[in-house]
PDB file of C-alpha atoms in Angstrom:
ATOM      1  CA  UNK E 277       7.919   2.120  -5.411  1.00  0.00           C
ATOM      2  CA  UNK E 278       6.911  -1.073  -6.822  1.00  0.00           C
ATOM      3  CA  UNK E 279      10.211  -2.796  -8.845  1.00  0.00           C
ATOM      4  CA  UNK E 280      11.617   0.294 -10.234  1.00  0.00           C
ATOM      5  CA  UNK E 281       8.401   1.709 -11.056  1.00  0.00           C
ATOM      6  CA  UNK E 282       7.862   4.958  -8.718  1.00  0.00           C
ATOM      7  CA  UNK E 283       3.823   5.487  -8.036  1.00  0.00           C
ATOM      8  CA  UNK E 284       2.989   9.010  -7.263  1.00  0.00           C
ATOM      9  CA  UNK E 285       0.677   9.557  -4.436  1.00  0.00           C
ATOM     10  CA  UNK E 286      -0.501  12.972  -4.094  1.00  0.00           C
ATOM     11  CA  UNK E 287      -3.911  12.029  -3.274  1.00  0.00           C
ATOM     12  CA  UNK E 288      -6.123   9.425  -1.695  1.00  0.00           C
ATOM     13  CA  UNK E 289      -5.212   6.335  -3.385  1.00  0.00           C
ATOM     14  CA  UNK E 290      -6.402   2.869  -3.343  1.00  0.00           C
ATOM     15  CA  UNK E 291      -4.009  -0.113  -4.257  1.00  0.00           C
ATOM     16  CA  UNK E 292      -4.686  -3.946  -4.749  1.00  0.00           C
ATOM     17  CA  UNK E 293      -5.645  -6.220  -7.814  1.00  0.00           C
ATOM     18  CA  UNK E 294      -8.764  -3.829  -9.050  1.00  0.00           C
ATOM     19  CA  UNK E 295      -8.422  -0.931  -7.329  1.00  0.00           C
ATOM     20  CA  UNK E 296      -8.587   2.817  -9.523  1.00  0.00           C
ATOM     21  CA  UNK E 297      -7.992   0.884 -12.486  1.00  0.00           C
ATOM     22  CA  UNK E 298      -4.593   0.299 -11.837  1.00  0.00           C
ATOM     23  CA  UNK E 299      -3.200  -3.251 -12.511  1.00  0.00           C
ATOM     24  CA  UNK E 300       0.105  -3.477 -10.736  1.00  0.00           C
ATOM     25  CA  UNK E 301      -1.040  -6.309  -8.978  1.00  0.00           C
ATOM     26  CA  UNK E 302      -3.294  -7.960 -11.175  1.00  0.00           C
ATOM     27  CA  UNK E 303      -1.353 -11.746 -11.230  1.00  0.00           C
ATOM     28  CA  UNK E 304      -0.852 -12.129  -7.108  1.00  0.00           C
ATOM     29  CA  UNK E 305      -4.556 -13.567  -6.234  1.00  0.00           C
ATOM     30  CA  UNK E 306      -3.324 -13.375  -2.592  1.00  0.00           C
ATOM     31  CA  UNK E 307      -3.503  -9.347  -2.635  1.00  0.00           C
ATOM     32  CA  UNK E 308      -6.946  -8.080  -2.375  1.00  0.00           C
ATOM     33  CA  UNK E 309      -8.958  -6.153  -5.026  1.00  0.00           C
ATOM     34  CA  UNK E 310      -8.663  -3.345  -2.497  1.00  0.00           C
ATOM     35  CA  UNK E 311      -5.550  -4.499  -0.487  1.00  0.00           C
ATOM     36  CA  UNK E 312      -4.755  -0.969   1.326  1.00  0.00           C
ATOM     37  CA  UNK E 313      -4.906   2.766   1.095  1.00  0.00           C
ATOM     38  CA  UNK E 314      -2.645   5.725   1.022  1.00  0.00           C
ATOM     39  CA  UNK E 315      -3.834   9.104   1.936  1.00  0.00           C
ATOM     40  CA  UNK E 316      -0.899  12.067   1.878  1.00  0.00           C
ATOM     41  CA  UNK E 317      -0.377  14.250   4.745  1.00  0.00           C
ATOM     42  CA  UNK E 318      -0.516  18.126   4.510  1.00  0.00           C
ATOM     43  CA  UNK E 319       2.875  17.919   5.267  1.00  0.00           C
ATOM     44  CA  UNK E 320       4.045  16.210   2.423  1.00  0.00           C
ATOM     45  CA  UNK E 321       6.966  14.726   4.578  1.00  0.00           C
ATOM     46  CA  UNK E 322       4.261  11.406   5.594  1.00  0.00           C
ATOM     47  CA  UNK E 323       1.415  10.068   4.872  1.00  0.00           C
ATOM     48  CA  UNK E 324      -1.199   7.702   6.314  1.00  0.00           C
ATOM     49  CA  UNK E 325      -1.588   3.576   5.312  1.00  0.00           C
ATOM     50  CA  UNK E 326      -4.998   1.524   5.719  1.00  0.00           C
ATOM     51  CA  UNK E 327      -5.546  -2.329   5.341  1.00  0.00           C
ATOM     52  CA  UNK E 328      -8.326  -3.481   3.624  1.00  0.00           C
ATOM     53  CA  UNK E 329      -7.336  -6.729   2.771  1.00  0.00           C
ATOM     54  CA  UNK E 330      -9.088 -10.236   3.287  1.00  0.00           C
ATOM     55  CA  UNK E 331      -6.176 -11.090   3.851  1.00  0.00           C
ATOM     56  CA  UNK E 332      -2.639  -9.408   5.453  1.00  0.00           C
ATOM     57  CA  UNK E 333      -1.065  -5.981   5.290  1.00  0.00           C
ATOM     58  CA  UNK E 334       2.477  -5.620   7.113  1.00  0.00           C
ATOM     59  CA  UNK E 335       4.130  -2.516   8.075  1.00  0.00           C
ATOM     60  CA  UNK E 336       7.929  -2.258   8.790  1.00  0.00           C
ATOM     61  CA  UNK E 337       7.809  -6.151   9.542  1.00  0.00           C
ATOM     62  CA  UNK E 338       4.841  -5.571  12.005  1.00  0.00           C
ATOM     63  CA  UNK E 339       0.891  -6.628  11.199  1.00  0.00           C
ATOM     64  CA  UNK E 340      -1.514  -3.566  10.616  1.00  0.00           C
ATOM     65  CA  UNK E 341      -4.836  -3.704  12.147  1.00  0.00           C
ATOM     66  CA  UNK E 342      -7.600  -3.824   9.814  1.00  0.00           C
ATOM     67  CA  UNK E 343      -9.017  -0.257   8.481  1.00  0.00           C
ATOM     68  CA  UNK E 344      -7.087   1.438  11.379  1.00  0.00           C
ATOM     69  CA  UNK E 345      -4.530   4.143  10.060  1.00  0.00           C
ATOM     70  CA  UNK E 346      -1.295   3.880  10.626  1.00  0.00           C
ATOM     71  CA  UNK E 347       1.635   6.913   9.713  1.00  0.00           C
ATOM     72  CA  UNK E 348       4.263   6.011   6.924  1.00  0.00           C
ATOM     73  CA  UNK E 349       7.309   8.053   6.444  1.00  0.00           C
ATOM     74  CA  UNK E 350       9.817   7.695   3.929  1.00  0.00           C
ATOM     75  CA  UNK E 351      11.790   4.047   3.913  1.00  0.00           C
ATOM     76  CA  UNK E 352       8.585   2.349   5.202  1.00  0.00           C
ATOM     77  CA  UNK E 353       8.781  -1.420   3.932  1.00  0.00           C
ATOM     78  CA  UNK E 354       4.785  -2.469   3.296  1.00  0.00           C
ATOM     79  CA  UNK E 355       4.620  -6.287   2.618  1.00  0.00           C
ATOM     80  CA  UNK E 356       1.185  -7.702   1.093  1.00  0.00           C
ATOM     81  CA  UNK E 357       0.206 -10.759   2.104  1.00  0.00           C
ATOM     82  CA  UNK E 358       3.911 -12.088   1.978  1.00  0.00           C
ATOM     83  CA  UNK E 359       4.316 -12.171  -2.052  1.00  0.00           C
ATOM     84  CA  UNK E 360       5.003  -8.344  -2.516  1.00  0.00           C
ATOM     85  CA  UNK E 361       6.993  -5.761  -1.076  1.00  0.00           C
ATOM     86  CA  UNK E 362       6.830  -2.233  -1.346  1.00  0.00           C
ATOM     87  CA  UNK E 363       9.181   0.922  -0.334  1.00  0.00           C
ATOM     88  CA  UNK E 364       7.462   4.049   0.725  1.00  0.00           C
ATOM     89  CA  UNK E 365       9.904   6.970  -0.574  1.00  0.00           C
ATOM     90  CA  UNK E 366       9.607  10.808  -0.655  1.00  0.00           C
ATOM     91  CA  UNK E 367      11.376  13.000  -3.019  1.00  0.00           C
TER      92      UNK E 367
END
């Protein structure tokens, strides 16, 4: 969820200033043109979060390690590079 815009994942996604044409975050210049990924789970009750960013990606309040996945589940807070938050939500 980005403001009260809801983003549907339901595939490998890429998000940042350039990424898959989208342009949510085309006026931060501290997110990356490929800040992170989002890859859903077979599940469909998680999915899985990658940094790419030159510069941060946090998780729940915590730091991700760069290009290693880590599992999001619905309330997940993702902060880029400390001038955007995010909410990870599954309906």
């Amino acid at each position: 969820k980005f403001g009260e815009e809801k983003i549907l994942v339901d595939k490998r996604m890429v998000f940042g200033r350039n990424a898959e044409g989208k342009e949510w975050f085309v006026n931060f210049l501290s997110i990356s043109r490929e800040h992170f990924e989002i890859t859903p789970r077979a599940s469909g009750v998680a999915a899985n979060i990658i940094d790419k960013s030159s510069y941060y990606t946090m998780l729940n309040g915590e730091k991700m390690e760069k290009e290693k996945a880590r599992r999001l589940t619905a309330g997940a807070r993702i902060n880029l590079s400390g001038c955007v938050e995010l909410e990870f939500i599954i309906e």
